[in-house]
PDB file of C-alpha atoms in Angstrom:
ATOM      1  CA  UNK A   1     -13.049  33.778   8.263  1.00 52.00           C
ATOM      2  CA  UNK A   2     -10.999  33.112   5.295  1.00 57.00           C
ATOM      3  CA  UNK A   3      -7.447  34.285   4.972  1.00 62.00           C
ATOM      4  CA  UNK A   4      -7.354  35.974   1.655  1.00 76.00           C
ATOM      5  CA  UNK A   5      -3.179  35.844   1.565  1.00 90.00           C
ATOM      6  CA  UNK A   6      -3.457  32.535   0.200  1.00 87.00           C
ATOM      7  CA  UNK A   7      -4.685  31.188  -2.999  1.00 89.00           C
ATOM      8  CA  UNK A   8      -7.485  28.485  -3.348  1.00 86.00           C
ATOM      9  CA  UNK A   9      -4.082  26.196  -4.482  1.00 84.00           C
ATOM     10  CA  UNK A  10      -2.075  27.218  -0.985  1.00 83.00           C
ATOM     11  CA  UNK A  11      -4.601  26.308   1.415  1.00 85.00           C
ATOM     12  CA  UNK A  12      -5.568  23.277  -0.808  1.00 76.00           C
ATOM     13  CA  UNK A  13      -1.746  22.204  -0.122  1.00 79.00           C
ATOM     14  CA  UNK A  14      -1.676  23.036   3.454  1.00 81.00           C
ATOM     15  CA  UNK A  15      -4.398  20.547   3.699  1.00 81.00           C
ATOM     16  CA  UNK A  16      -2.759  18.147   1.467  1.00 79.00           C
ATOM     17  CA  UNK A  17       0.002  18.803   4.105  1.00 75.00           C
ATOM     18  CA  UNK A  18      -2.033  18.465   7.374  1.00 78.00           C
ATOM     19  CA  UNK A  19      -3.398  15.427   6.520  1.00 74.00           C
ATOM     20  CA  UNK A  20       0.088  14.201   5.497  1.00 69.00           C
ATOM     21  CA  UNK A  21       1.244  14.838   9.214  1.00 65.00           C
ATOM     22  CA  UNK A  22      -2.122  13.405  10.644  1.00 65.00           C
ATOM     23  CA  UNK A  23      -1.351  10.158   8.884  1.00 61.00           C
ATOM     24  CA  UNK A  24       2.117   9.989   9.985  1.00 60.00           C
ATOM     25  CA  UNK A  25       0.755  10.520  13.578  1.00 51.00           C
ATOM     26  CA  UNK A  26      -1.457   7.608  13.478  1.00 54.00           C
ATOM     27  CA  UNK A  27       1.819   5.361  12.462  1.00 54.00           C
ATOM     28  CA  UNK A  28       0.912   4.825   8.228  1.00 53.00           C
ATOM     29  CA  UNK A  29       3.546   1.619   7.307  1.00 51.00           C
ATOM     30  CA  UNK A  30       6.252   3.033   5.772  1.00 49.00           C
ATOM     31  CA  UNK A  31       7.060   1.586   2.077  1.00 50.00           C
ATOM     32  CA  UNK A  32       3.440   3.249   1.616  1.00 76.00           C
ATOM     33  CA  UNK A  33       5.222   6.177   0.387  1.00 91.00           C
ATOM     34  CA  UNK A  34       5.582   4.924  -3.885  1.00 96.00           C
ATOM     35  CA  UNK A  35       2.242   3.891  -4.148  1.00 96.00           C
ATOM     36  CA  UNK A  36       0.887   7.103  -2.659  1.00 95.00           C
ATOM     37  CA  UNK A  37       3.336   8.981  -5.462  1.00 97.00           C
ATOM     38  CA  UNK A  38       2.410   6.990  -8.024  1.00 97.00           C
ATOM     39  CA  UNK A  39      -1.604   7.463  -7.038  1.00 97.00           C
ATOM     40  CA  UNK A  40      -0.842  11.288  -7.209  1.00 97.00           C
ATOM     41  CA  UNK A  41       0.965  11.104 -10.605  1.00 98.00           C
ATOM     42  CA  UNK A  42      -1.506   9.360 -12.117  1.00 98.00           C
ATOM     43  CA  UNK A  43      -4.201  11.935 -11.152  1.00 97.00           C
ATOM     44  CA  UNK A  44      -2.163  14.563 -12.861  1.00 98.00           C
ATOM     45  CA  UNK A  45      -2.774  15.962 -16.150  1.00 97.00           C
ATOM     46  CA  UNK A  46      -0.184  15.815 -19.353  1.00 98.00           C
ATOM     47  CA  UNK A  47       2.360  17.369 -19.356  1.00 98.00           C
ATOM     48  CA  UNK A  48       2.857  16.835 -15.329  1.00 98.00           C
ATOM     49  CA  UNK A  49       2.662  13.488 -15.753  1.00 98.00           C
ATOM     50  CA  UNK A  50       4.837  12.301 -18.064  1.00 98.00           C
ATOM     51  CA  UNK A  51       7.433  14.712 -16.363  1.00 98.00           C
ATOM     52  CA  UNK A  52       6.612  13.269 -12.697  1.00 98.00           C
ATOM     53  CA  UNK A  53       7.028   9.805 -14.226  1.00 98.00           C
ATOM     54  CA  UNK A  54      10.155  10.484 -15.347  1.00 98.00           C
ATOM     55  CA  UNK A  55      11.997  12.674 -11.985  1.00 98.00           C
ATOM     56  CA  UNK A  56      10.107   9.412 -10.470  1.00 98.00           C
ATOM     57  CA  UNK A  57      12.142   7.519 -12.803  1.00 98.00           C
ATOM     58  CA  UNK A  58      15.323   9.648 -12.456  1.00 98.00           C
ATOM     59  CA  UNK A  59      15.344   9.260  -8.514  1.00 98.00           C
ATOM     60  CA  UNK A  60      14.604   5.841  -7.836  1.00 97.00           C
ATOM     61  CA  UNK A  61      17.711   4.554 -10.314  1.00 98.00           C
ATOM     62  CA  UNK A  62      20.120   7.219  -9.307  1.00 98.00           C
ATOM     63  CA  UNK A  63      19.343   7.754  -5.427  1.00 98.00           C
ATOM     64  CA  UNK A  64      18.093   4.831  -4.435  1.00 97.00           C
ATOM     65  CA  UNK A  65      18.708   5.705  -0.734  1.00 96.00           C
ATOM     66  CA  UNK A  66      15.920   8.110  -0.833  1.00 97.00           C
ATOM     67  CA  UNK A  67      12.694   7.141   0.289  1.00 97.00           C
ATOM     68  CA  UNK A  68       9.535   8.025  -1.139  1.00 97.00           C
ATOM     69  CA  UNK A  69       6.160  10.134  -0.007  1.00 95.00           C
ATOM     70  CA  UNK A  70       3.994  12.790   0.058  1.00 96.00           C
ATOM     71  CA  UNK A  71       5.135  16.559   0.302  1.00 96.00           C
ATOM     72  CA  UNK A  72       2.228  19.372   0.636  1.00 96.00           C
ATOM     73  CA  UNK A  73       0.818  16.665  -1.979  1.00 95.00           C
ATOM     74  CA  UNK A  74       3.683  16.699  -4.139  1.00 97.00           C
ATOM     75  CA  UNK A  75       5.907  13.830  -5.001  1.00 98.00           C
ATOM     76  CA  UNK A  76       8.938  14.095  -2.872  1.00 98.00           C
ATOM     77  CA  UNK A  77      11.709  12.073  -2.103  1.00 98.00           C
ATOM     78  CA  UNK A  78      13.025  12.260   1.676  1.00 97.00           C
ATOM     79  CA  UNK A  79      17.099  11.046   2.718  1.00 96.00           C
ATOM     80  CA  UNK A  80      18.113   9.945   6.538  1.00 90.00           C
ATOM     81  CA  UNK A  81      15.288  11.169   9.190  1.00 90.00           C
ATOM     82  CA  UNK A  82      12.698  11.374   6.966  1.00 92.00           C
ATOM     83  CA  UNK A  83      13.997  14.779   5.696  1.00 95.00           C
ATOM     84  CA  UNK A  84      12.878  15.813   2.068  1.00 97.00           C
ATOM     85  CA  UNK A  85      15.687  16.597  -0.155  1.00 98.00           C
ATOM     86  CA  UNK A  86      13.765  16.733  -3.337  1.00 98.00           C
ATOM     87  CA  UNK A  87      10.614  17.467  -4.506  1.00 98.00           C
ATOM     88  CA  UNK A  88       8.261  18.208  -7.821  1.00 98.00           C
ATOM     89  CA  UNK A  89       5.836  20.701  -8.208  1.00 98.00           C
ATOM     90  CA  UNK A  90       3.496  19.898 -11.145  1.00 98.00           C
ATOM     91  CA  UNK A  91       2.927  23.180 -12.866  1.00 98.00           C
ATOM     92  CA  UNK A  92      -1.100  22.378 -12.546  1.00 97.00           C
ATOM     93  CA  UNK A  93      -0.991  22.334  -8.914  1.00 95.00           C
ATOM     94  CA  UNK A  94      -0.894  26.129  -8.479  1.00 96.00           C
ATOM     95  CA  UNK A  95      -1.232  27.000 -12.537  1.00 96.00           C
ATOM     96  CA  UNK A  96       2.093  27.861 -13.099  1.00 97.00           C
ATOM     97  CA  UNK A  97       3.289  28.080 -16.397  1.00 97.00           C
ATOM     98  CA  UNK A  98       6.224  25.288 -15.557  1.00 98.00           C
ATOM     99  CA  UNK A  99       6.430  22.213 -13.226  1.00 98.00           C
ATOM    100  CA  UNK A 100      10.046  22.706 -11.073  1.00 98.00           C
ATOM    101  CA  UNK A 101      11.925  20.150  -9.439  1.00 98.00           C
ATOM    102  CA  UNK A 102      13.131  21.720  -6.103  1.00 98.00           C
ATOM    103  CA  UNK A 103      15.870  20.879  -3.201  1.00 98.00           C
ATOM    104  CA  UNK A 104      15.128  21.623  -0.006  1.00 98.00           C
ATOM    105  CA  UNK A 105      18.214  22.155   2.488  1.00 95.00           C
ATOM    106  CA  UNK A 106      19.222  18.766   3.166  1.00 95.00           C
ATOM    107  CA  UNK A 107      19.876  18.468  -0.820  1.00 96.00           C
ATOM    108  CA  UNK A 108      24.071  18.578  -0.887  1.00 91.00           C
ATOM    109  CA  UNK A 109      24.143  20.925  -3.625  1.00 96.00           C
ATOM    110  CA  UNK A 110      26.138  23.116  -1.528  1.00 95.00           C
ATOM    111  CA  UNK A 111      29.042  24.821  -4.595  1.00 94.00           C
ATOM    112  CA  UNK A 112      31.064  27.274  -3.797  1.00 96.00           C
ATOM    113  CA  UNK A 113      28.787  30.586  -2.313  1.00 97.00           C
ATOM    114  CA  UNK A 114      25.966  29.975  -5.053  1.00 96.00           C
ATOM    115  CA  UNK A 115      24.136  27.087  -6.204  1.00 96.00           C
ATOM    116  CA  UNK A 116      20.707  26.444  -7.755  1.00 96.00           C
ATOM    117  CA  UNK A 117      17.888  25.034  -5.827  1.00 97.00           C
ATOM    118  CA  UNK A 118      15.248  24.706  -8.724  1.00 98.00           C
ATOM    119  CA  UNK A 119      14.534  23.611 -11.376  1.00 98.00           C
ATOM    120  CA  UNK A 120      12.198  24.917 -14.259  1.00 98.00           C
ATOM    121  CA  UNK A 121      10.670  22.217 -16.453  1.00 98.00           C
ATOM    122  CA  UNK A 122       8.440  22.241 -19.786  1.00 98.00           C
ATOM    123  CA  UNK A 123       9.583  18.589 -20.724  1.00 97.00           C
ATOM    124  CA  UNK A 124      11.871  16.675 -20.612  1.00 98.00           C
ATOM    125  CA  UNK A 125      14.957  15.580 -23.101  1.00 98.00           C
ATOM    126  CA  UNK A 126      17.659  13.188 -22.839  1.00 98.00           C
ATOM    127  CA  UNK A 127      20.298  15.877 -22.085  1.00 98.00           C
ATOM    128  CA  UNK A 128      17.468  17.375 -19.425  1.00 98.00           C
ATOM    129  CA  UNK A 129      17.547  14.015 -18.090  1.00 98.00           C
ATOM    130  CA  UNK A 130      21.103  13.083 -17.624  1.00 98.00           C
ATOM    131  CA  UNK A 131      21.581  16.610 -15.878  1.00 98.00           C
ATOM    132  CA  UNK A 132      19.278  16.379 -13.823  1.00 98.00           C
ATOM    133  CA  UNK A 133      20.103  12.980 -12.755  1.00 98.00           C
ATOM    134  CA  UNK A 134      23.793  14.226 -11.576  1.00 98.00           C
ATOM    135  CA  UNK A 135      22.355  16.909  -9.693  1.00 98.00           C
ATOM    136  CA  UNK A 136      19.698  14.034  -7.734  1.00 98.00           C
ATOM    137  CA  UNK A 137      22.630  11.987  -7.217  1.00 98.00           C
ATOM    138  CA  UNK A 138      24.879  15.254  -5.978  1.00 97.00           C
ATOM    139  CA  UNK A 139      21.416  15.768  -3.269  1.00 97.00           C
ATOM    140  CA  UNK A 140      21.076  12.768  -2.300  1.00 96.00           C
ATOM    141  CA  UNK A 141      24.777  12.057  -1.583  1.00 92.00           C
TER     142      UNK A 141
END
């Protein structure tokens, strides 16, 4: 029987996801986790790419403490316990009209009673880019 709540792009991702868990289970090295984001970048289509090479970019020189892997087969970018703070959602991956770079709860975004947890992205600009990396250094903490 197929669930018809979900979209062909949700269940693909909760395999993605599965699997992810499945590997973890059978003990996959960690350090794995950057070649397994850059893999998935590289299978992605312009403009996801060039945007997921750059938040790629963005994380590893201004939250180095992160670690890197897999997230519903998204790049994603874990902090102490394996935890994901931050993730990207290519826009292709469910055909949205925008990728978004997301923060899960473990992000320290935390200001005042309200605070964004996404991001929208269409490209990428130098002023994008030094914004966004305060708010990955702010998450990562």
């Amino acid at each position: 029987m197929t669930d018809t709540n979900f979209t062909a792009e949700e269940r693909a991702a909760m395999k993605e996801r599965a699997k992810e868990v499945r590997s973890a289970r059978r003990g996959a090295k960690a350090g794995d986790g950057e070649a397994e984001i850059l893999a998935k970048i590289a299978e992605m289509a312009e403009p996801d790419r060039a945007i997921a090479e750059r938040i790629h970019a963005l994380v590893k020189e201004n939250a180095p403490g992160l670690t890197f892997r897999l997230w519903y087969g998204m790049p994603a970018y874990a902090g102490k316990g394996g935890k994901v703070v931050c993730f990207l959602q290519p826009a292709g991956k469910f055909k949205a009209r925008y990728a978004t770079l997301g923060f899960n709860d473990d992000a320290q975004l935390d200001e005042g009673t309200v605070w964004p947890t996404a991001y929208a992205i269409t490209r990428l600009t130098a002023d994008d880019e030094a914004r966004l990396a305060e708010v990955i250094r702010k998450a990562a903490g």
